[in-house]
Amino acid sequence: MANIKQRLEGAIKKHQKGAVIMMELPAEGYFEAGSAAVKFLTGKSFGGVYVSFQRPFNNVISLLKDEGVNVNKMLFIDMATMLSGEKLVDDPRCIHLSSDVNIDDLVRAIYSSLDRIKSDKKFIFIDSLTTIALYKPLSETMRFSEFLMREVKKRSNLLIFNIAQDLKQKRFIKDIALEVDEVVSLK
Amino acid sequence: MIKATELQRNIEGKPKGWMVLLEADPKNMVEAGVSAIKFFLEKSHHGIVLSAMNSNKLLGIYSSFGLDLKKLTVIDISQNVRDLENPFEVANVVIEVNKVLRGQKKGQKRFVYLNSINDMLAAHGPESSLKFLHGILTRIRIREISGVVLATQSTIYDRVKSELEQLCDRVIKV
């Protein structure tokens, strides 16, 4: 995973006033690659909000701890559980939203959570854009990414969109890729 | 055929709730799935089989391979779920899973086995199948149950392959 660190480090240095990065990760070993990025950021004094559409909070946090990530520097928005209609766990690191969450509520929740992060350097980690599209119309998925990108620029934060390498050919992903500052592609 | 050591190596040290995507050649599909189930049964697990094909047919296959059917509970998705996108139908599958869990002794080890993606895709198409699988995998992970999802290489499967690979913890190709 050395490649991820180098690529991220390069992107952060290049965009000192905040950046939007799309990480294209191999589908096999996808979670490990994403964890390596989060581990790198938390190791560089970043704190962040992890928005998980793919996996429930307990699963994400166990895996991140296994990978040696300092999860205390992060807050989690467990969209996977919320979209499945299951009950969210009672953990101060897990942000609770109503089950009929819409894009506007989600963006608001991301930014109010980010304000609670104590680190000076902050990131938002979205895992993943293609999973959002399973539940929300493409127009809403696009609106979500555009809204976040705009806000990130205002606040000089770091925004990471995770996608699986083989899904980058999807039309809406191509459209979003045109607007990000860096595409970090790992094979 | 999948070797027990290969499955063991892939799940070693993983926290509960891991999912393996078993991608089999069509010729090996049945044997690969049976080997994976045998792996768990030999470790005293009880299996919850989510069947996207007719469950009687599936049980007949398992019986012919000498699997102990008493250690398996089959939930027939092919018969009971008409619309995979309907959240009530997904919830009903989860209710059935919960019933199995409630009926088990405390500390009983268990696994979920989904047979197969291809049957689901053929009946319901990619978008509905993916949404259903994401919902089911999330709920299974919340319950800290681990398992195996069986898929066979095919044109229809290629359309959803990457989405599924990223949802699972490991991919084993046989």
mmCIF file of C-alpha atoms in Angstrom:
data_model
loop_
_atom_site.group_PDB
_atom_site.id
_atom_site.type_symbol
_atom_site.label_atom_id
_atom_site.label_comp_id
_atom_site.label_asym_id
_atom_site.label_seq_id
_atom_site.Cartn_x
_atom_site.Cartn_y
_atom_site.Cartn_z
ATOM 1 C CA MET A 1 0.000 0.000 0.000
ATOM 2 C CA ALA A 2 3.068 2.295 -0.189
ATOM 3 C CA ASN A 3 1.764 3.598 -3.469
ATOM 4 C CA ILE A 4 -1.411 4.956 -1.841
ATOM 5 C CA LYS A 5 0.595 6.919 0.713
ATOM 6 C CA GLN A 6 2.864 8.433 -1.927
ATOM 7 C CA ARG A 7 -0.008 9.356 -4.209
ATOM 8 C CA LEU A 8 -2.043 10.892 -1.400
ATOM 9 C CA GLU A 9 0.929 12.738 0.009
ATOM 10 C CA GLY A 10 1.657 14.192 -3.414
ATOM 11 C CA ALA A 11 -1.956 15.293 -3.873
ATOM 12 C CA ILE A 12 -2.113 16.918 -0.428
ATOM 13 C CA LYS A 13 1.139 18.825 -0.986
ATOM 14 C CA LYS A 14 -0.050 20.028 -4.365
ATOM 15 C CA HIS A 15 -3.398 21.267 -3.037
ATOM 16 C CA GLN A 16 -2.548 22.915 0.277
ATOM 17 C CA LYS A 17 -5.902 24.715 0.439
ATOM 18 C CA GLY A 18 -8.031 21.616 0.279
ATOM 19 C CA ALA A 19 -8.607 19.053 -2.416
ATOM 20 C CA VAL A 20 -11.130 16.658 -3.850
ATOM 21 C CA ILE A 21 -9.591 13.287 -4.637
ATOM 22 C CA MET A 22 -11.167 10.347 -6.383
ATOM 23 C CA MET A 23 -9.493 7.096 -5.399
ATOM 24 C CA GLU A 24 -9.958 4.310 -7.906
ATOM 25 C CA LEU A 25 -9.221 1.139 -5.971
ATOM 26 C CA PRO A 26 -8.977 -2.465 -7.120
ATOM 27 C CA ALA A 27 -12.268 -4.282 -6.415
ATOM 28 C CA GLU A 28 -10.354 -7.146 -4.820
ATOM 29 C CA GLY A 29 -8.756 -5.858 -1.642
ATOM 30 C CA TYR A 30 -10.887 -2.736 -1.949
ATOM 31 C CA PHE A 31 -11.421 -2.218 1.771
ATOM 32 C CA GLU A 32 -7.737 -2.712 2.649
ATOM 33 C CA ALA A 33 -6.731 -0.113 0.073
ATOM 34 C CA GLY A 34 -9.235 2.381 1.481
ATOM 35 C CA SER A 35 -8.065 1.623 5.041
ATOM 36 C CA ALA A 36 -4.476 2.305 4.036
ATOM 37 C CA ALA A 37 -5.537 5.772 2.891
ATOM 38 C CA VAL A 38 -7.384 6.461 6.151
ATOM 39 C CA LYS A 39 -4.437 5.157 8.168
ATOM 40 C CA PHE A 40 -2.091 7.438 6.276
ATOM 41 C CA LEU A 41 -4.300 10.491 6.892
ATOM 42 C CA THR A 42 -4.858 9.866 10.607
ATOM 43 C CA GLY A 43 -1.099 9.282 10.910
ATOM 44 C CA LYS A 44 -0.553 12.746 9.378
ATOM 45 C CA SER A 45 -2.645 14.517 12.061
ATOM 46 C CA PHE A 46 -5.840 14.479 10.030
ATOM 47 C CA GLY A 47 -9.157 13.777 11.704
ATOM 48 C CA GLY A 48 -12.183 12.973 9.641
ATOM 49 C CA VAL A 49 -15.696 11.850 8.935
ATOM 50 C CA TYR A 50 -16.056 8.406 7.409
ATOM 51 C CA VAL A 51 -19.312 8.003 5.490
ATOM 52 C CA SER A 52 -19.921 4.298 4.980
ATOM 53 C CA PHE A 53 -22.495 3.229 2.443
ATOM 54 C CA GLN A 54 -20.893 -0.164 2.077
ATOM 55 C CA ARG A 55 -20.584 -1.651 5.531
ATOM 56 C CA PRO A 56 -22.175 -1.191 8.938
ATOM 57 C CA PHE A 57 -20.343 0.713 11.677
ATOM 58 C CA ASN A 58 -19.217 -2.296 13.749
ATOM 59 C CA ASN A 59 -17.747 -4.040 10.739
ATOM 60 C CA VAL A 60 -15.933 -0.911 9.521
ATOM 61 C CA ILE A 61 -14.517 -0.082 12.921
ATOM 62 C CA SER A 62 -13.280 -3.646 13.600
ATOM 63 C CA LEU A 63 -11.557 -3.773 10.230
ATOM 64 C CA LEU A 64 -10.014 -0.308 10.598
ATOM 65 C CA LYS A 65 -8.706 -1.194 14.067
ATOM 66 C CA ASP A 66 -7.249 -4.384 12.601
ATOM 67 C CA GLU A 67 -5.431 -2.267 10.041
ATOM 68 C CA GLY A 68 -4.013 -0.100 12.838
ATOM 69 C CA VAL A 69 -6.108 3.020 12.153
ATOM 70 C CA ASN A 70 -6.596 5.449 15.027
ATOM 71 C CA VAL A 71 -10.416 5.449 14.954
ATOM 72 C CA ASN A 72 -10.638 7.915 17.836
ATOM 73 C CA LYS A 73 -9.781 10.705 15.436
ATOM 74 C CA MET A 74 -12.854 9.950 13.390
ATOM 75 C CA LEU A 75 -16.629 10.080 13.402
ATOM 76 C CA PHE A 76 -18.723 7.665 11.362
ATOM 77 C CA ILE A 77 -21.943 8.075 9.453
ATOM 78 C CA ASP A 78 -23.292 4.572 9.009
ATOM 79 C CA MET A 79 -25.434 4.931 5.906
ATOM 80 C CA ALA A 80 -25.373 1.176 5.240
ATOM 81 C CA THR A 81 -27.313 0.470 8.421
ATOM 82 C CA MET A 82 -29.587 3.460 7.959
ATOM 83 C CA LEU A 83 -30.501 2.436 4.411
ATOM 84 C CA SER A 84 -31.171 -1.129 5.539
ATOM 85 C CA GLY A 85 -33.620 0.143 8.167
ATOM 86 C CA GLU A 86 -31.751 -1.544 11.015
ATOM 87 C CA LYS A 87 -31.047 0.092 14.362
ATOM 88 C CA LEU A 88 -27.796 2.033 14.640
ATOM 89 C CA VAL A 89 -25.369 1.120 17.397
ATOM 90 C CA ASP A 90 -25.138 3.341 20.429
ATOM 91 C CA ASP A 91 -21.579 4.610 20.146
ATOM 92 C CA PRO A 92 -20.444 8.225 20.500
ATOM 93 C CA ARG A 93 -18.415 7.851 17.304
ATOM 94 C CA CYS A 94 -21.476 6.820 15.277
ATOM 95 C CA ILE A 95 -23.664 9.705 14.100
ATOM 96 C CA HIS A 96 -27.394 9.073 14.157
ATOM 97 C CA LEU A 97 -29.683 10.341 11.411
ATOM 98 C CA SER A 98 -33.310 9.571 10.694
ATOM 99 C CA SER A 99 -33.856 6.438 8.596
ATOM 100 C CA ASP A 100 -35.484 8.358 5.720
ATOM 101 C CA VAL A 101 -32.305 10.355 5.270
ATOM 102 C CA ASN A 102 -32.067 12.533 2.173
ATOM 103 C CA ILE A 103 -29.035 14.073 0.528
ATOM 104 C CA ASP A 104 -29.481 17.485 2.185
ATOM 105 C CA ASP A 105 -29.678 15.931 5.662
ATOM 106 C CA LEU A 106 -26.622 13.849 4.914
ATOM 107 C CA VAL A 107 -24.532 16.804 3.779
ATOM 108 C CA ARG A 108 -25.625 18.754 6.856
ATOM 109 C CA ALA A 109 -24.686 15.790 9.071
ATOM 110 C CA ILE A 110 -21.269 15.506 7.434
ATOM 111 C CA TYR A 111 -20.478 19.159 8.090
ATOM 112 C CA SER A 112 -21.830 19.286 11.619
ATOM 113 C CA SER A 113 -19.762 16.158 12.357
ATOM 114 C CA LEU A 114 -16.700 17.720 10.793
ATOM 115 C CA ASP A 115 -17.072 20.682 13.160
ATOM 116 C CA ARG A 116 -16.784 18.235 16.060
ATOM 117 C CA ILE A 117 -13.442 16.886 14.854
ATOM 118 C CA LYS A 118 -10.672 18.396 16.935
ATOM 119 C CA SER A 119 -7.814 18.132 14.420
ATOM 120 C CA ASP A 120 -6.887 21.216 12.395
ATOM 121 C CA LYS A 121 -6.597 19.107 9.252
ATOM 122 C CA LYS A 122 -9.848 17.408 8.330
ATOM 123 C CA PHE A 123 -10.998 14.916 5.745
ATOM 124 C CA ILE A 124 -14.272 13.452 4.523
ATOM 125 C CA PHE A 125 -14.113 9.876 3.274
ATOM 126 C CA ILE A 126 -16.995 8.627 1.099
ATOM 127 C CA ASP A 127 -17.257 4.880 0.596
ATOM 128 C CA SER A 128 -18.527 4.613 -2.044
ATOM 129 C CA LEU A 129 -20.184 6.710 -4.707
ATOM 130 C CA THR A 130 -21.418 3.713 -6.681
ATOM 131 C CA THR A 131 -23.144 2.257 -3.611
ATOM 132 C CA ILE A 132 -25.042 5.526 -3.068
ATOM 133 C CA ALA A 133 -26.325 5.141 -6.595
ATOM 134 C CA LEU A 134 -27.969 1.822 -5.671
ATOM 135 C CA TYR A 135 -30.313 3.702 -3.366
ATOM 136 C CA LYS A 136 -30.536 7.223 -4.720
ATOM 137 C CA PRO A 137 -31.291 8.480 -8.239
ATOM 138 C CA LEU A 138 -28.196 9.481 -10.200
ATOM 139 C CA SER A 139 -29.304 13.114 -10.112
ATOM 140 C CA GLU A 140 -29.230 12.989 -6.288
ATOM 141 C CA THR A 141 -25.874 11.211 -6.240
ATOM 142 C CA MET A 142 -24.452 13.899 -8.509
ATOM 143 C CA ARG A 143 -26.003 16.649 -6.379
ATOM 144 C CA PHE A 144 -24.464 15.068 -3.285
ATOM 145 C CA SER A 145 -20.974 15.019 -4.777
ATOM 146 C CA GLU A 146 -21.263 18.534 -6.209
ATOM 147 C CA PHE A 147 -22.519 19.953 -2.925
ATOM 148 C CA LEU A 148 -19.678 18.331 -1.001
ATOM 149 C CA MET A 149 -17.047 19.456 -3.511
ATOM 150 C CA ARG A 150 -18.240 23.045 -3.282
ATOM 151 C CA GLU A 151 -18.197 23.051 0.525
ATOM 152 C CA VAL A 152 -14.774 21.406 0.718
ATOM 153 C CA LYS A 153 -13.272 24.187 -1.356
ATOM 154 C CA LYS A 154 -14.758 26.823 0.940
ATOM 155 C CA ARG A 155 -13.406 25.158 4.055
ATOM 156 C CA SER A 156 -10.014 23.951 2.773
ATOM 157 C CA ASN A 157 -10.725 20.364 3.730
ATOM 158 C CA LEU A 158 -9.876 17.128 2.016
ATOM 159 C CA LEU A 159 -12.614 15.108 0.343
ATOM 160 C CA ILE A 160 -12.035 11.547 -0.832
ATOM 161 C CA PHE A 161 -14.456 9.673 -3.050
ATOM 162 C CA ASN A 162 -13.761 5.952 -3.151
ATOM 163 C CA ILE A 163 -14.768 3.891 -6.136
ATOM 164 C CA ALA A 164 -13.863 0.447 -7.433
ATOM 165 C CA GLN A 165 -11.423 0.614 -10.335
ATOM 166 C CA ASP A 166 -13.653 -1.321 -12.725
ATOM 167 C CA LEU A 167 -16.611 0.969 -12.102
ATOM 168 C CA LYS A 168 -14.873 4.128 -13.240
ATOM 169 C CA GLN A 169 -16.390 3.722 -16.689
ATOM 170 C CA LYS A 170 -19.861 4.487 -15.339
ATOM 171 C CA ARG A 171 -21.099 7.684 -16.914
ATOM 172 C CA PHE A 172 -21.804 9.557 -13.691
ATOM 173 C CA ILE A 173 -18.417 8.602 -12.248
ATOM 174 C CA LYS A 174 -16.745 9.951 -15.383
ATOM 175 C CA ASP A 175 -18.664 13.201 -14.920
ATOM 176 C CA ILE A 176 -17.581 13.520 -11.291
ATOM 177 C CA ALA A 177 -13.978 12.593 -12.177
ATOM 178 C CA LEU A 178 -13.875 15.652 -14.462
ATOM 179 C CA GLU A 179 -14.540 17.929 -11.499
ATOM 180 C CA VAL A 180 -12.154 16.519 -8.889
ATOM 181 C CA ASP A 181 -8.627 17.874 -8.310
ATOM 182 C CA GLU A 182 -6.867 14.523 -8.483
ATOM 183 C CA VAL A 183 -7.684 11.006 -9.560
ATOM 184 C CA VAL A 184 -5.527 8.519 -7.674
ATOM 185 C CA SER A 185 -5.739 5.233 -9.514
ATOM 186 C CA LEU A 186 -4.321 2.092 -7.951
ATOM 187 C CA LYS A 187 -4.101 -1.219 -9.741
ATOM 188 C CA MET B 1 -13.016 -27.817 -5.896
ATOM 189 C CA ILE B 2 -12.032 -25.374 -3.176
ATOM 190 C CA LYS B 3 -9.485 -26.517 -0.633
ATOM 191 C CA ALA B 4 -10.271 -26.033 3.061
ATOM 192 C CA THR B 5 -6.814 -24.543 3.563
ATOM 193 C CA GLU B 6 -7.500 -21.881 0.955
ATOM 194 C CA LEU B 7 -10.731 -20.825 2.605
ATOM 195 C CA GLN B 8 -9.068 -20.926 6.017
ATOM 196 C CA ARG B 9 -6.172 -18.769 4.785
ATOM 197 C CA ASN B 10 -8.553 -16.173 3.382
ATOM 198 C CA ILE B 11 -10.602 -15.784 6.533
ATOM 199 C CA GLU B 12 -7.757 -16.044 9.049
ATOM 200 C CA GLY B 13 -7.881 -13.216 11.567
ATOM 201 C CA LYS B 14 -10.876 -11.513 9.980
ATOM 202 C CA PRO B 15 -13.403 -10.070 12.434
ATOM 203 C CA LYS B 16 -16.879 -11.642 12.504
ATOM 204 C CA GLY B 17 -19.041 -10.614 9.604
ATOM 205 C CA TRP B 18 -16.519 -11.368 6.877
ATOM 206 C CA MET B 19 -17.837 -12.330 3.475
ATOM 207 C CA VAL B 20 -16.088 -14.401 0.860
ATOM 208 C CA LEU B 21 -17.135 -14.173 -2.763
ATOM 209 C CA LEU B 22 -16.602 -17.576 -4.318
ATOM 210 C CA GLU B 23 -16.255 -17.186 -8.077
ATOM 211 C CA ALA B 24 -16.442 -20.615 -9.653
ATOM 212 C CA ASP B 25 -16.071 -21.876 -13.159
ATOM 213 C CA PRO B 26 -19.534 -23.099 -14.274
ATOM 214 C CA LYS B 27 -18.172 -26.670 -14.410
ATOM 215 C CA ASN B 28 -17.013 -26.501 -10.766
ATOM 216 C CA MET B 29 -19.889 -24.494 -9.384
ATOM 217 C CA VAL B 30 -21.719 -27.220 -7.463
ATOM 218 C CA GLU B 31 -18.554 -28.853 -6.100
ATOM 219 C CA ALA B 32 -17.098 -25.487 -5.066
ATOM 220 C CA GLY B 33 -20.228 -24.562 -3.141
ATOM 221 C CA VAL B 34 -20.497 -27.969 -1.479
ATOM 222 C CA SER B 35 -16.822 -27.818 -0.437
ATOM 223 C CA ALA B 36 -17.359 -24.417 1.167
ATOM 224 C CA ILE B 37 -20.386 -25.699 3.104
ATOM 225 C CA LYS B 38 -18.456 -28.819 4.177
ATOM 226 C CA PHE B 39 -15.676 -26.573 5.473
ATOM 227 C CA PHE B 40 -18.080 -24.881 7.885
ATOM 228 C CA LEU B 41 -20.006 -28.007 8.878
ATOM 229 C CA GLU B 42 -16.750 -29.746 9.820
ATOM 230 C CA LYS B 43 -16.114 -26.804 12.156
ATOM 231 C CA SER B 44 -19.479 -27.396 13.890
ATOM 232 C CA HIS B 45 -21.252 -24.440 12.293
ATOM 233 C CA HIS B 46 -24.935 -24.330 11.450
ATOM 234 C CA GLY B 47 -25.637 -23.038 7.954
ATOM 235 C CA ILE B 48 -28.317 -20.631 6.818
ATOM 236 C CA VAL B 49 -28.642 -21.100 3.079
ATOM 237 C CA LEU B 50 -30.294 -18.314 1.129
ATOM 238 C CA SER B 51 -31.367 -20.064 -2.024
ATOM 239 C CA ALA B 52 -32.080 -18.166 -5.204
ATOM 240 C CA MET B 53 -32.882 -21.510 -6.877
ATOM 241 C CA ASN B 54 -35.644 -23.950 -5.972
ATOM 242 C CA SER B 55 -34.791 -25.112 -2.476
ATOM 243 C CA ASN B 56 -35.984 -28.701 -3.004
ATOM 244 C CA LYS B 57 -33.674 -29.015 -5.964
ATOM 245 C CA LEU B 58 -30.824 -27.517 -3.952
ATOM 246 C CA LEU B 59 -31.412 -29.841 -0.996
ATOM 247 C CA GLY B 60 -31.445 -32.785 -3.425
ATOM 248 C CA ILE B 61 -28.011 -31.733 -4.678
ATOM 249 C CA TYR B 62 -26.655 -31.325 -1.148
ATOM 250 C CA SER B 63 -28.074 -34.685 -0.135
ATOM 251 C CA SER B 64 -26.394 -36.397 -3.094
ATOM 252 C CA PHE B 65 -23.074 -34.989 -1.856
ATOM 253 C CA GLY B 66 -23.694 -36.400 1.608
ATOM 254 C CA LEU B 67 -24.104 -33.051 3.405
ATOM 255 C CA ASP B 68 -25.865 -33.288 6.768
ATOM 256 C CA LEU B 69 -29.129 -31.485 6.007
ATOM 257 C CA LYS B 70 -30.006 -31.228 9.704
ATOM 258 C CA LYS B 71 -27.209 -28.704 10.017
ATOM 259 C CA LEU B 72 -28.606 -26.506 7.268
ATOM 260 C CA THR B 73 -31.653 -24.255 7.193
ATOM 261 C CA VAL B 74 -32.688 -23.204 3.720
ATOM 262 C CA ILE B 75 -34.546 -19.940 3.133
ATOM 263 C CA ASP B 76 -35.993 -20.066 -0.348
ATOM 264 C CA ILE B 77 -35.659 -16.633 -1.930
ATOM 265 C CA SER B 78 -36.728 -17.963 -5.315
ATOM 266 C CA GLN B 79 -40.226 -18.789 -4.042
ATOM 267 C CA ASN B 80 -40.786 -16.199 -1.347
ATOM 268 C CA VAL B 81 -39.322 -13.022 -2.756
ATOM 269 C CA ARG B 82 -41.040 -11.629 -5.832
ATOM 270 C CA ASP B 83 -39.636 -8.121 -5.816
ATOM 271 C CA LEU B 84 -36.095 -7.761 -4.516
ATOM 272 C CA GLU B 85 -36.430 -3.984 -4.327
ATOM 273 C CA ASN B 86 -39.382 -4.155 -1.980
ATOM 274 C CA PRO B 87 -37.972 -3.437 1.483
ATOM 275 C CA PHE B 88 -40.733 -5.538 3.105
ATOM 276 C CA GLU B 89 -39.611 -8.607 1.181
ATOM 277 C CA VAL B 90 -35.980 -8.036 2.206
ATOM 278 C CA ALA B 91 -37.182 -7.577 5.779
ATOM 279 C CA ASN B 92 -39.078 -10.880 5.532
ATOM 280 C CA VAL B 93 -35.885 -12.710 4.603
ATOM 281 C CA VAL B 94 -34.196 -11.104 7.609
ATOM 282 C CA ILE B 95 -37.122 -12.156 9.830
ATOM 283 C CA GLU B 96 -36.577 -15.743 8.656
ATOM 284 C CA VAL B 97 -32.841 -15.444 9.414
ATOM 285 C CA ASN B 98 -33.690 -14.056 12.867
ATOM 286 C CA LYS B 99 -36.040 -17.000 13.519
ATOM 287 C CA VAL B 100 -33.194 -19.407 12.789
ATOM 288 C CA LEU B 101 -30.852 -17.470 15.077
ATOM 289 C CA ARG B 102 -33.422 -17.394 17.894
ATOM 290 C CA GLY B 103 -33.886 -21.155 17.647
ATOM 291 C CA GLN B 104 -30.168 -21.807 18.100
ATOM 292 C CA LYS B 105 -28.333 -22.521 21.327
ATOM 293 C CA LYS B 106 -26.254 -19.690 22.734
ATOM 294 C CA GLY B 107 -22.751 -19.777 21.309
ATOM 295 C CA GLN B 108 -23.769 -21.804 18.251
ATOM 296 C CA LYS B 109 -21.371 -20.993 15.415
ATOM 297 C CA ARG B 110 -23.139 -20.254 12.157
ATOM 298 C CA PHE B 111 -22.593 -19.138 8.619
ATOM 299 C CA VAL B 112 -24.646 -17.791 5.755
ATOM 300 C CA TYR B 113 -24.345 -19.221 2.281
ATOM 301 C CA LEU B 114 -25.945 -17.566 -0.725
ATOM 302 C CA ASN B 115 -26.587 -19.817 -3.714
ATOM 303 C CA SER B 116 -26.209 -18.114 -6.128
ATOM 304 C CA ILE B 117 -25.778 -14.645 -7.554
ATOM 305 C CA ASN B 118 -26.343 -15.936 -11.056
ATOM 306 C CA ASP B 119 -29.753 -17.415 -10.213
ATOM 307 C CA MET B 120 -30.720 -14.119 -8.640
ATOM 308 C CA LEU B 121 -29.468 -12.111 -11.595
ATOM 309 C CA ALA B 122 -31.335 -14.290 -14.053
ATOM 310 C CA ALA B 123 -34.600 -13.800 -12.168
ATOM 311 C CA HIS B 124 -34.329 -10.179 -11.085
ATOM 312 C CA GLY B 125 -31.642 -8.347 -13.083
ATOM 313 C CA PRO B 126 -28.523 -6.512 -11.860
ATOM 314 C CA GLU B 127 -29.842 -3.380 -10.115
ATOM 315 C CA SER B 128 -32.436 -5.128 -7.962
ATOM 316 C CA SER B 129 -30.091 -8.020 -7.167
ATOM 317 C CA LEU B 130 -27.280 -5.695 -6.090
ATOM 318 C CA LYS B 131 -29.545 -3.617 -3.907
ATOM 319 C CA PHE B 132 -30.987 -6.734 -2.295
ATOM 320 C CA LEU B 133 -27.528 -8.214 -1.722
ATOM 321 C CA HIS B 134 -26.219 -5.006 -0.212
ATOM 322 C CA GLY B 135 -29.193 -4.932 2.167
ATOM 323 C CA ILE B 136 -28.814 -8.582 3.127
ATOM 324 C CA LEU B 137 -25.026 -8.404 3.558
ATOM 325 C CA THR B 138 -25.385 -5.321 5.758
ATOM 326 C CA ARG B 139 -27.933 -7.059 7.986
ATOM 327 C CA ILE B 140 -25.853 -10.236 8.173
ATOM 328 C CA ARG B 141 -22.773 -8.218 9.113
ATOM 329 C CA ILE B 142 -24.707 -6.352 11.800
ATOM 330 C CA ARG B 143 -25.475 -9.778 13.290
ATOM 331 C CA GLU B 144 -21.759 -10.625 13.045
ATOM 332 C CA ILE B 145 -22.415 -13.678 10.915
ATOM 333 C CA SER B 146 -19.817 -14.576 8.313
ATOM 334 C CA GLY B 147 -20.405 -16.368 5.074
ATOM 335 C CA VAL B 148 -19.922 -17.190 1.456
ATOM 336 C CA VAL B 149 -21.611 -15.838 -1.628
ATOM 337 C CA LEU B 150 -21.426 -18.138 -4.651
ATOM 338 C CA ALA B 151 -21.098 -16.760 -8.157
ATOM 339 C CA THR B 152 -20.337 -18.339 -11.507
ATOM 340 C CA GLN B 153 -18.385 -16.689 -14.273
ATOM 341 C CA SER B 154 -20.806 -15.590 -16.979
ATOM 342 C CA THR B 155 -21.742 -12.629 -19.118
ATOM 343 C CA ILE B 156 -24.613 -11.717 -16.810
ATOM 344 C CA TYR B 157 -22.319 -11.890 -13.775
ATOM 345 C CA ASP B 158 -19.644 -9.704 -15.392
ATOM 346 C CA ARG B 159 -22.018 -6.739 -15.164
ATOM 347 C CA VAL B 160 -22.071 -6.810 -11.368
ATOM 348 C CA LYS B 161 -18.713 -8.437 -10.635
ATOM 349 C CA SER B 162 -16.856 -5.323 -9.431
ATOM 350 C CA GLU B 163 -19.714 -4.129 -7.256
ATOM 351 C CA LEU B 164 -19.815 -7.485 -5.511
ATOM 352 C CA GLU B 165 -16.064 -7.835 -5.203
ATOM 353 C CA GLN B 166 -15.859 -4.529 -3.381
ATOM 354 C CA LEU B 167 -18.682 -5.512 -1.028
ATOM 355 C CA CYS B 168 -16.940 -8.742 0.005
ATOM 356 C CA ASP B 169 -13.784 -9.115 2.086
ATOM 357 C CA ARG B 170 -12.126 -11.740 -0.065
ATOM 358 C CA VAL B 171 -12.567 -13.180 -3.531
ATOM 359 C CA ILE B 172 -11.669 -16.830 -4.121
ATOM 360 C CA LYS B 173 -11.599 -18.004 -7.725
ATOM 361 C CA VAL B 174 -11.903 -21.699 -8.472
#
